[in-house]
Amino acid sequence: MMRHFLRLQDFSKQELDDLLALAADLKARQKAGIEHHLLKGKTLAMIFEKASTRTRISFEVGMFQLGGHGLFISSGNSQMGRGEPIRDTARVLARYCDGVMIRTFGQEIVDEFALFSNVPVINGLTDRYHPCQIMADLQTVIEQKGRYSGLKFAWVGDGNNMANTWIEAAAILGFDLALACPHGYEPDPGVLAWARSRNTGAITLTTDPREAVRGADVINTDVWASMGQEAEQKQREQAFQGYCVNDDLLSDAAGDCIVLHCLPAHRGEEISNDVIEGRHSVVWDEAENRLHIQKAIMATLMGGAK
């Protein structure tokens, strides 16, 4: 059966582990200069309703390295921007391309696109989930720590798409996750309820960043105001006081902890310059791994994994 990559909860632990293993293999091949044209002659349509640096470049370069082609489509310069129904665009692109990646606002957009597409659809980011980023983060954790099991993960900041997807990952893969979010900025309650119903890793929610990072091996954060929330910037700056990942906060974490940030970063807000440039930071490896995990996802979904 044809698969889409819309949210982590659609996949089993074994399937996610297989993607991580393939990503490590493809990264090793690329570093060794070994050709890996697993998608030779295939095309990925890349639809963007949100601005992008890492998502566009990593998918486009990834398709090139796999021997295929990535086709950039701005919704504002397509018929989608003039009101063409999502289902119509989905059915037409499936006649031209071998896969579709969408970076947009509502999760319902990628869900509907996938429903009417007979080629794989990949969620490049929505307001609810960011599965490609979390998979890249997990690949980075494995590279740095040798595993994800038995580690404590901490999330500090907004209960946004990143927090929601970390909750999914913890529930599927079985590691402990502590989230610190201010009142009114908690993760999606439906995602949290789904995760806790699985009775796997311990998932806790607090308003105290120090409680969340205490003894943590992996610490994650993101901007306080995501795309589309710019008008709330001042309000959020007040709500998130004390939620900056800085050296003082890290003093409560494990001494060999690593710090992740999906970027772009607002230095001095959610993360200090000293931390993002310091010895605990692995954000540049994390950013690079978007390329490798997405290649694994594309190769698996689009029929080239081997």
mmCIF file of C-alpha atoms in Angstrom, residues 24-296:
data_model
loop_
_atom_site.group_PDB
_atom_site.id
_atom_site.type_symbol
_atom_site.label_atom_id
_atom_site.label_comp_id
_atom_site.label_asym_id
_atom_site.label_seq_id
_atom_site.Cartn_x
_atom_site.Cartn_y
_atom_site.Cartn_z
ATOM 1 C CA ALA A 24 22.753 7.044 8.418
ATOM 2 C CA ASP A 25 23.640 4.803 5.483
ATOM 3 C CA LEU A 26 22.856 7.481 2.884
ATOM 4 C CA LYS A 27 24.880 10.035 4.856
ATOM 5 C CA ALA A 28 27.845 7.652 4.917
ATOM 6 C CA ARG A 29 27.540 7.076 1.171
ATOM 7 C CA GLN A 30 27.418 10.796 0.473
ATOM 8 C CA LYS A 31 30.437 11.517 2.681
ATOM 9 C CA ALA A 32 32.362 8.730 0.910
ATOM 10 C CA GLY A 33 31.412 10.061 -2.509
ATOM 11 C CA ILE A 34 29.465 6.885 -3.350
ATOM 12 C CA GLU A 35 26.720 7.434 -5.923
ATOM 13 C CA HIS A 36 23.256 6.646 -4.580
ATOM 14 C CA HIS A 37 20.840 7.499 -7.392
ATOM 15 C CA LEU A 38 17.951 5.622 -5.828
ATOM 16 C CA LEU A 39 15.357 7.916 -7.429
ATOM 17 C CA LYS A 40 16.902 8.329 -10.864
ATOM 18 C CA GLY A 41 14.499 10.006 -13.266
ATOM 19 C CA LYS A 42 11.898 10.755 -10.578
ATOM 20 C CA THR A 43 10.450 14.170 -9.706
ATOM 21 C CA LEU A 44 9.292 15.643 -6.400
ATOM 22 C CA ALA A 45 6.855 18.575 -6.490
ATOM 23 C CA MET A 46 7.635 20.937 -3.587
ATOM 24 C CA ILE A 47 4.735 23.223 -2.623
ATOM 25 C CA PHE A 48 5.496 26.170 -0.351
ATOM 26 C CA GLU A 49 2.900 28.323 1.390
ATOM 27 C CA LYS A 50 5.418 29.254 4.106
ATOM 28 C CA ALA A 51 8.868 30.773 3.652
ATOM 29 C CA SER A 52 11.763 28.343 3.815
ATOM 30 C CA THR A 53 15.527 27.999 3.847
ATOM 31 C CA ARG A 54 16.394 24.528 5.150
ATOM 32 C CA THR A 55 13.293 22.725 3.894
ATOM 33 C CA ARG A 56 13.573 23.880 0.289
ATOM 34 C CA ILE A 57 17.322 23.455 -0.017
ATOM 35 C CA SER A 58 17.513 20.096 1.750
ATOM 36 C CA PHE A 59 14.691 18.562 -0.312
ATOM 37 C CA GLU A 60 15.990 19.986 -3.591
ATOM 38 C CA VAL A 61 19.591 18.925 -2.953
ATOM 39 C CA GLY A 62 18.368 15.583 -1.638
ATOM 40 C CA MET A 63 16.458 14.824 -4.822
ATOM 41 C CA PHE A 64 19.508 15.800 -6.882
ATOM 42 C CA GLN A 65 21.755 13.476 -4.866
ATOM 43 C CA LEU A 66 19.206 10.676 -5.292
ATOM 44 C CA GLY A 67 19.340 11.199 -9.075
ATOM 45 C CA GLY A 68 15.953 12.891 -9.345
ATOM 46 C CA HIS A 69 14.617 16.428 -9.600
ATOM 47 C CA GLY A 70 12.911 18.732 -7.106
ATOM 48 C CA LEU A 71 10.386 21.167 -8.588
ATOM 49 C CA PHE A 72 9.725 24.337 -6.543
ATOM 50 C CA ILE A 73 6.103 25.547 -6.535
ATOM 51 C CA SER A 74 5.080 28.708 -4.701
ATOM 52 C CA SER A 75 1.372 28.582 -3.909
ATOM 53 C CA GLY A 76 1.147 32.302 -4.623
ATOM 54 C CA ASN A 77 2.376 31.733 -8.167
ATOM 55 C CA SER A 78 0.225 28.697 -8.857
ATOM 56 C CA GLN A 79 -3.472 28.117 -9.363
ATOM 57 C CA MET A 80 -3.699 27.130 -5.679
ATOM 58 C CA GLY A 81 -3.116 30.790 -4.900
ATOM 59 C CA ARG A 82 -6.128 31.660 -7.076
ATOM 60 C CA GLY A 83 -8.447 29.277 -5.283
ATOM 61 C CA GLU A 84 -8.102 25.978 -7.129
ATOM 62 C CA PRO A 85 -9.354 23.239 -4.795
ATOM 63 C CA ILE A 86 -6.636 21.252 -3.055
ATOM 64 C CA ARG A 87 -8.073 17.979 -4.329
ATOM 65 C CA ASP A 88 -7.819 19.173 -7.949
ATOM 66 C CA THR A 89 -4.191 20.210 -7.575
ATOM 67 C CA ALA A 90 -3.406 16.892 -5.866
ATOM 68 C CA ARG A 91 -4.898 14.807 -8.657
ATOM 69 C CA VAL A 92 -3.128 16.764 -11.383
ATOM 70 C CA LEU A 93 0.318 16.795 -9.750
ATOM 71 C CA ALA A 94 0.049 13.039 -9.202
ATOM 72 C CA ARG A 95 -0.151 12.695 -13.020
ATOM 73 C CA TYR A 96 3.118 14.634 -13.444
ATOM 74 C CA CYS A 97 5.277 13.824 -10.416
ATOM 75 C CA ASP A 98 6.371 10.827 -8.356
ATOM 76 C CA GLY A 99 5.929 12.521 -4.989
ATOM 77 C CA VAL A 100 4.815 15.777 -3.362
ATOM 78 C CA MET A 101 6.204 17.703 -0.400
ATOM 79 C CA ILE A 102 4.076 20.453 1.161
ATOM 80 C CA ARG A 103 5.107 23.169 3.635
ATOM 81 C CA THR A 104 1.963 24.974 4.718
ATOM 82 C CA PHE A 105 -0.184 26.194 7.606
ATOM 83 C CA GLY A 106 -3.087 23.857 8.332
ATOM 84 C CA GLN A 107 -2.595 20.125 8.828
ATOM 85 C CA GLU A 108 -5.925 19.646 7.066
ATOM 86 C CA ILE A 109 -4.299 20.854 3.830
ATOM 87 C CA VAL A 110 -1.723 18.057 3.688
ATOM 88 C CA ASP A 111 -4.322 15.543 4.893
ATOM 89 C CA GLU A 112 -6.691 16.447 2.070
ATOM 90 C CA PHE A 113 -3.864 16.541 -0.454
ATOM 91 C CA ALA A 114 -2.825 13.029 0.557
ATOM 92 C CA LEU A 115 -6.408 11.785 0.394
ATOM 93 C CA PHE A 116 -6.679 12.738 -3.288
ATOM 94 C CA SER A 117 -3.091 11.955 -4.329
ATOM 95 C CA ASN A 118 -2.001 8.579 -5.671
ATOM 96 C CA VAL A 119 1.677 9.444 -5.159
ATOM 97 C CA PRO A 120 3.361 9.849 -1.735
ATOM 98 C CA VAL A 121 2.833 13.144 0.080
ATOM 99 C CA ILE A 122 5.405 14.395 2.616
ATOM 100 C CA ASN A 123 4.619 16.926 5.334
ATOM 101 C CA GLY A 124 7.437 19.494 5.139
ATOM 102 C CA LEU A 125 5.830 21.430 8.022
ATOM 103 C CA THR A 126 2.384 22.413 9.233
ATOM 104 C CA ASP A 127 1.207 24.359 12.253
ATOM 105 C CA ARG A 128 0.519 21.059 14.041
ATOM 106 C CA TYR A 129 3.419 18.783 13.082
ATOM 107 C CA HIS A 130 7.018 18.931 11.845
ATOM 108 C CA PRO A 131 7.910 15.243 11.356
ATOM 109 C CA CYS A 132 10.923 15.656 9.058
ATOM 110 C CA GLN A 133 12.623 17.945 11.576
ATOM 111 C CA ILE A 134 12.099 15.618 14.522
ATOM 112 C CA MET A 135 13.482 12.694 12.530
ATOM 113 C CA ALA A 136 16.571 14.790 11.734
ATOM 114 C CA ASP A 137 16.840 15.623 15.432
ATOM 115 C CA LEU A 138 16.671 11.943 16.360
ATOM 116 C CA GLN A 139 19.365 11.122 13.824
ATOM 117 C CA THR A 140 21.541 13.789 15.465
ATOM 118 C CA VAL A 141 20.875 12.387 18.940
ATOM 119 C CA ILE A 142 21.897 8.902 17.787
ATOM 120 C CA GLU A 143 25.096 10.281 16.254
ATOM 121 C CA GLN A 144 25.979 12.142 19.444
ATOM 122 C CA LYS A 145 24.750 9.682 22.095
ATOM 123 C CA GLY A 146 24.725 6.358 20.258
ATOM 124 C CA ARG A 147 21.012 5.851 21.007
ATOM 125 C CA TYR A 148 17.786 7.583 21.964
ATOM 126 C CA SER A 149 16.549 4.946 24.409
ATOM 127 C CA GLY A 150 17.243 5.569 28.080
ATOM 128 C CA LEU A 151 17.783 9.293 27.562
ATOM 129 C CA LYS A 152 15.765 12.143 29.035
ATOM 130 C CA PHE A 153 14.552 14.697 26.493
ATOM 131 C CA ALA A 154 13.396 18.182 27.476
ATOM 132 C CA TRP A 155 11.376 20.721 25.528
ATOM 133 C CA VAL A 156 11.465 24.376 26.651
ATOM 134 C CA GLY A 157 9.123 26.915 25.080
ATOM 135 C CA ASP A 158 6.003 27.029 22.962
ATOM 136 C CA GLY A 159 3.783 23.958 22.685
ATOM 137 C CA ASN A 160 3.970 24.227 18.911
ATOM 138 C CA ASN A 161 4.366 21.813 15.991
ATOM 139 C CA MET A 162 7.805 20.800 17.230
ATOM 140 C CA ALA A 163 6.512 20.031 20.735
ATOM 141 C CA ASN A 164 3.587 18.051 19.309
ATOM 142 C CA THR A 165 5.898 15.956 17.161
ATOM 143 C CA TRP A 166 8.331 15.334 20.012
ATOM 144 C CA ILE A 167 5.358 14.011 21.985
ATOM 145 C CA GLU A 168 4.562 11.634 19.124
ATOM 146 C CA ALA A 169 8.185 10.471 18.958
ATOM 147 C CA ALA A 170 8.369 9.844 22.708
ATOM 148 C CA ALA A 171 5.179 7.786 22.629
ATOM 149 C CA ILE A 172 6.265 5.679 19.646
ATOM 150 C CA LEU A 173 9.935 5.198 20.508
ATOM 151 C CA GLY A 174 9.513 4.982 24.278
ATOM 152 C CA PHE A 175 11.837 7.621 25.701
ATOM 153 C CA ASP A 176 11.108 10.082 28.529
ATOM 154 C CA LEU A 177 10.079 13.610 27.575
ATOM 155 C CA ALA A 178 9.515 16.618 29.855
ATOM 156 C CA LEU A 179 7.926 19.737 28.362
ATOM 157 C CA ALA A 180 8.005 23.198 29.949
ATOM 158 C CA CYS A 181 5.424 25.558 28.422
ATOM 159 C CA PRO A 182 3.770 28.684 29.869
ATOM 160 C CA HIS A 183 0.063 28.631 30.721
ATOM 161 C CA GLY A 184 -1.923 29.079 27.536
ATOM 162 C CA TYR A 185 0.877 27.793 25.300
ATOM 163 C CA GLU A 186 0.613 24.061 25.950
ATOM 164 C CA PRO A 187 0.897 21.387 23.228
ATOM 165 C CA ASP A 188 -2.170 20.121 21.380
ATOM 166 C CA PRO A 189 -4.297 18.287 23.991
ATOM 167 C CA GLY A 190 -5.382 15.662 21.454
ATOM 168 C CA VAL A 191 -1.778 14.767 20.649
ATOM 169 C CA LEU A 192 -0.934 14.607 24.354
ATOM 170 C CA ALA A 193 -3.932 12.381 25.101
ATOM 171 C CA TRP A 194 -3.058 10.046 22.215
ATOM 172 C CA ALA A 195 0.543 9.759 23.421
ATOM 173 C CA ARG A 196 -0.335 9.099 27.056
ATOM 174 C CA SER A 197 -2.818 6.404 26.037
ATOM 175 C CA ARG A 198 0.069 4.339 24.686
ATOM 176 C CA ASN A 199 1.728 3.927 28.123
ATOM 177 C CA THR A 200 5.257 3.949 26.700
ATOM 178 C CA GLY A 201 7.740 6.723 27.544
ATOM 179 C CA ALA A 202 6.958 9.055 30.454
ATOM 180 C CA ILE A 203 5.622 12.356 29.120
ATOM 181 C CA THR A 204 5.315 15.176 31.645
ATOM 182 C CA LEU A 205 4.140 18.776 31.261
ATOM 183 C CA THR A 206 5.172 21.632 33.530
ATOM 184 C CA THR A 207 5.437 25.408 33.536
ATOM 185 C CA ASP A 208 8.903 25.285 35.160
ATOM 186 C CA PRO A 209 11.829 25.091 32.692
ATOM 187 C CA ARG A 210 14.224 24.018 35.458
ATOM 188 C CA GLU A 211 12.033 21.078 36.333
ATOM 189 C CA ALA A 212 11.930 20.011 32.676
ATOM 190 C CA VAL A 213 15.685 20.201 32.061
ATOM 191 C CA ARG A 214 16.755 18.680 35.391
ATOM 192 C CA GLY A 215 19.049 15.798 34.444
ATOM 193 C CA ALA A 216 18.097 16.050 30.759
ATOM 194 C CA ASP A 217 20.419 14.580 28.138
ATOM 195 C CA VAL A 218 18.802 16.372 25.196
ATOM 196 C CA ILE A 219 17.326 19.883 25.367
ATOM 197 C CA ASN A 220 15.202 21.369 22.602
ATOM 198 C CA THR A 221 13.700 24.781 21.960
ATOM 199 C CA ASP A 222 12.217 26.897 19.179
ATOM 200 C CA VAL A 223 11.217 30.496 18.524
ATOM 201 C CA TRP A 224 8.486 31.910 20.726
ATOM 202 C CA ALA A 225 6.430 33.217 17.778
ATOM 203 C CA SER A 226 6.264 30.931 14.758
ATOM 204 C CA MET A 227 5.352 31.982 11.215
ATOM 205 C CA GLY A 228 1.865 33.451 11.216
ATOM 206 C CA GLN A 229 2.138 34.536 14.871
ATOM 207 C CA GLU A 230 4.240 37.669 14.350
ATOM 208 C CA ALA A 231 1.455 39.914 15.655
ATOM 209 C CA GLU A 232 1.719 38.103 19.000
ATOM 210 C CA GLN A 233 5.467 38.719 19.376
ATOM 211 C CA LYS A 234 5.276 41.261 22.218
ATOM 212 C CA GLN A 235 2.640 39.275 24.100
ATOM 213 C CA ARG A 236 4.693 36.107 23.752
ATOM 214 C CA GLU A 237 7.883 37.825 24.908
ATOM 215 C CA GLN A 238 6.116 38.573 28.187
ATOM 216 C CA ALA A 239 4.645 35.076 28.540
ATOM 217 C CA PHE A 240 7.973 33.337 27.862
ATOM 218 C CA GLN A 241 10.148 35.252 30.317
ATOM 219 C CA GLY A 242 12.398 32.703 32.054
ATOM 220 C CA TYR A 243 12.180 30.229 29.156
ATOM 221 C CA CYS A 244 15.516 31.107 27.538
ATOM 222 C CA VAL A 245 17.877 28.152 27.148
ATOM 223 C CA ASN A 246 21.029 29.730 28.575
ATOM 224 C CA ASP A 247 24.038 28.602 30.572
ATOM 225 C CA ASP A 248 22.190 29.116 33.842
ATOM 226 C CA LEU A 249 19.359 26.804 32.770
ATOM 227 C CA LEU A 250 21.812 24.213 31.430
ATOM 228 C CA SER A 251 23.433 23.988 34.865
ATOM 229 C CA ASP A 252 20.468 21.799 35.888
ATOM 230 C CA ALA A 253 20.863 19.433 32.915
ATOM 231 C CA ALA A 254 23.254 16.515 32.490
ATOM 232 C CA GLY A 255 26.841 17.685 32.181
ATOM 233 C CA ASP A 256 27.181 16.185 28.713
ATOM 234 C CA CYS A 257 23.775 17.297 27.457
ATOM 235 C CA ILE A 258 23.255 18.366 23.865
ATOM 236 C CA VAL A 259 21.112 21.286 22.713
ATOM 237 C CA LEU A 260 18.929 21.254 19.612
ATOM 238 C CA HIS A 261 17.194 24.101 17.777
ATOM 239 C CA CYS A 262 15.386 23.658 14.455
ATOM 240 C CA LEU A 263 16.356 27.187 13.312
ATOM 241 C CA PRO A 264 16.043 30.019 12.563
ATOM 242 C CA ALA A 265 16.976 31.127 16.079
ATOM 243 C CA HIS A 266 16.251 34.409 17.828
ATOM 244 C CA ARG A 267 19.410 34.680 19.911
ATOM 245 C CA GLY A 268 18.747 36.273 23.269
ATOM 246 C CA GLU A 269 15.107 35.151 23.288
ATOM 247 C CA GLU A 270 14.517 31.369 23.327
ATOM 248 C CA ILE A 271 18.253 30.577 23.298
ATOM 249 C CA SER A 272 21.344 32.545 24.270
ATOM 250 C CA ASN A 273 24.175 33.222 21.858
ATOM 251 C CA ASP A 274 26.603 31.516 24.243
ATOM 252 C CA VAL A 275 24.594 28.282 24.182
ATOM 253 C CA ILE A 276 23.955 28.089 20.446
ATOM 254 C CA GLU A 277 27.652 28.738 19.813
ATOM 255 C CA GLY A 278 28.823 26.689 22.790
ATOM 256 C CA ARG A 279 30.053 23.154 23.460
ATOM 257 C CA HIS A 280 26.580 21.686 24.038
ATOM 258 C CA SER A 281 25.165 22.895 20.723
ATOM 259 C CA VAL A 282 24.717 20.423 17.850
ATOM 260 C CA VAL A 283 22.360 22.589 15.807
ATOM 261 C CA TRP A 284 24.556 22.593 12.693
ATOM 262 C CA ASP A 285 24.734 18.789 12.582
ATOM 263 C CA GLU A 286 20.984 18.819 13.202
ATOM 264 C CA ALA A 287 20.398 21.161 10.259
ATOM 265 C CA GLU A 288 22.577 19.016 7.974
ATOM 266 C CA ASN A 289 20.664 15.896 8.936
ATOM 267 C CA ARG A 290 17.484 17.313 7.420
ATOM 268 C CA LEU A 291 19.117 16.429 4.095
ATOM 269 C CA HIS A 292 19.903 12.841 5.004
ATOM 270 C CA ILE A 293 16.684 11.845 6.768
ATOM 271 C CA GLN A 294 14.560 13.398 4.034
ATOM 272 C CA LYS A 295 16.502 11.425 1.440
ATOM 273 C CA ALA A 296 15.657 8.301 3.422
#
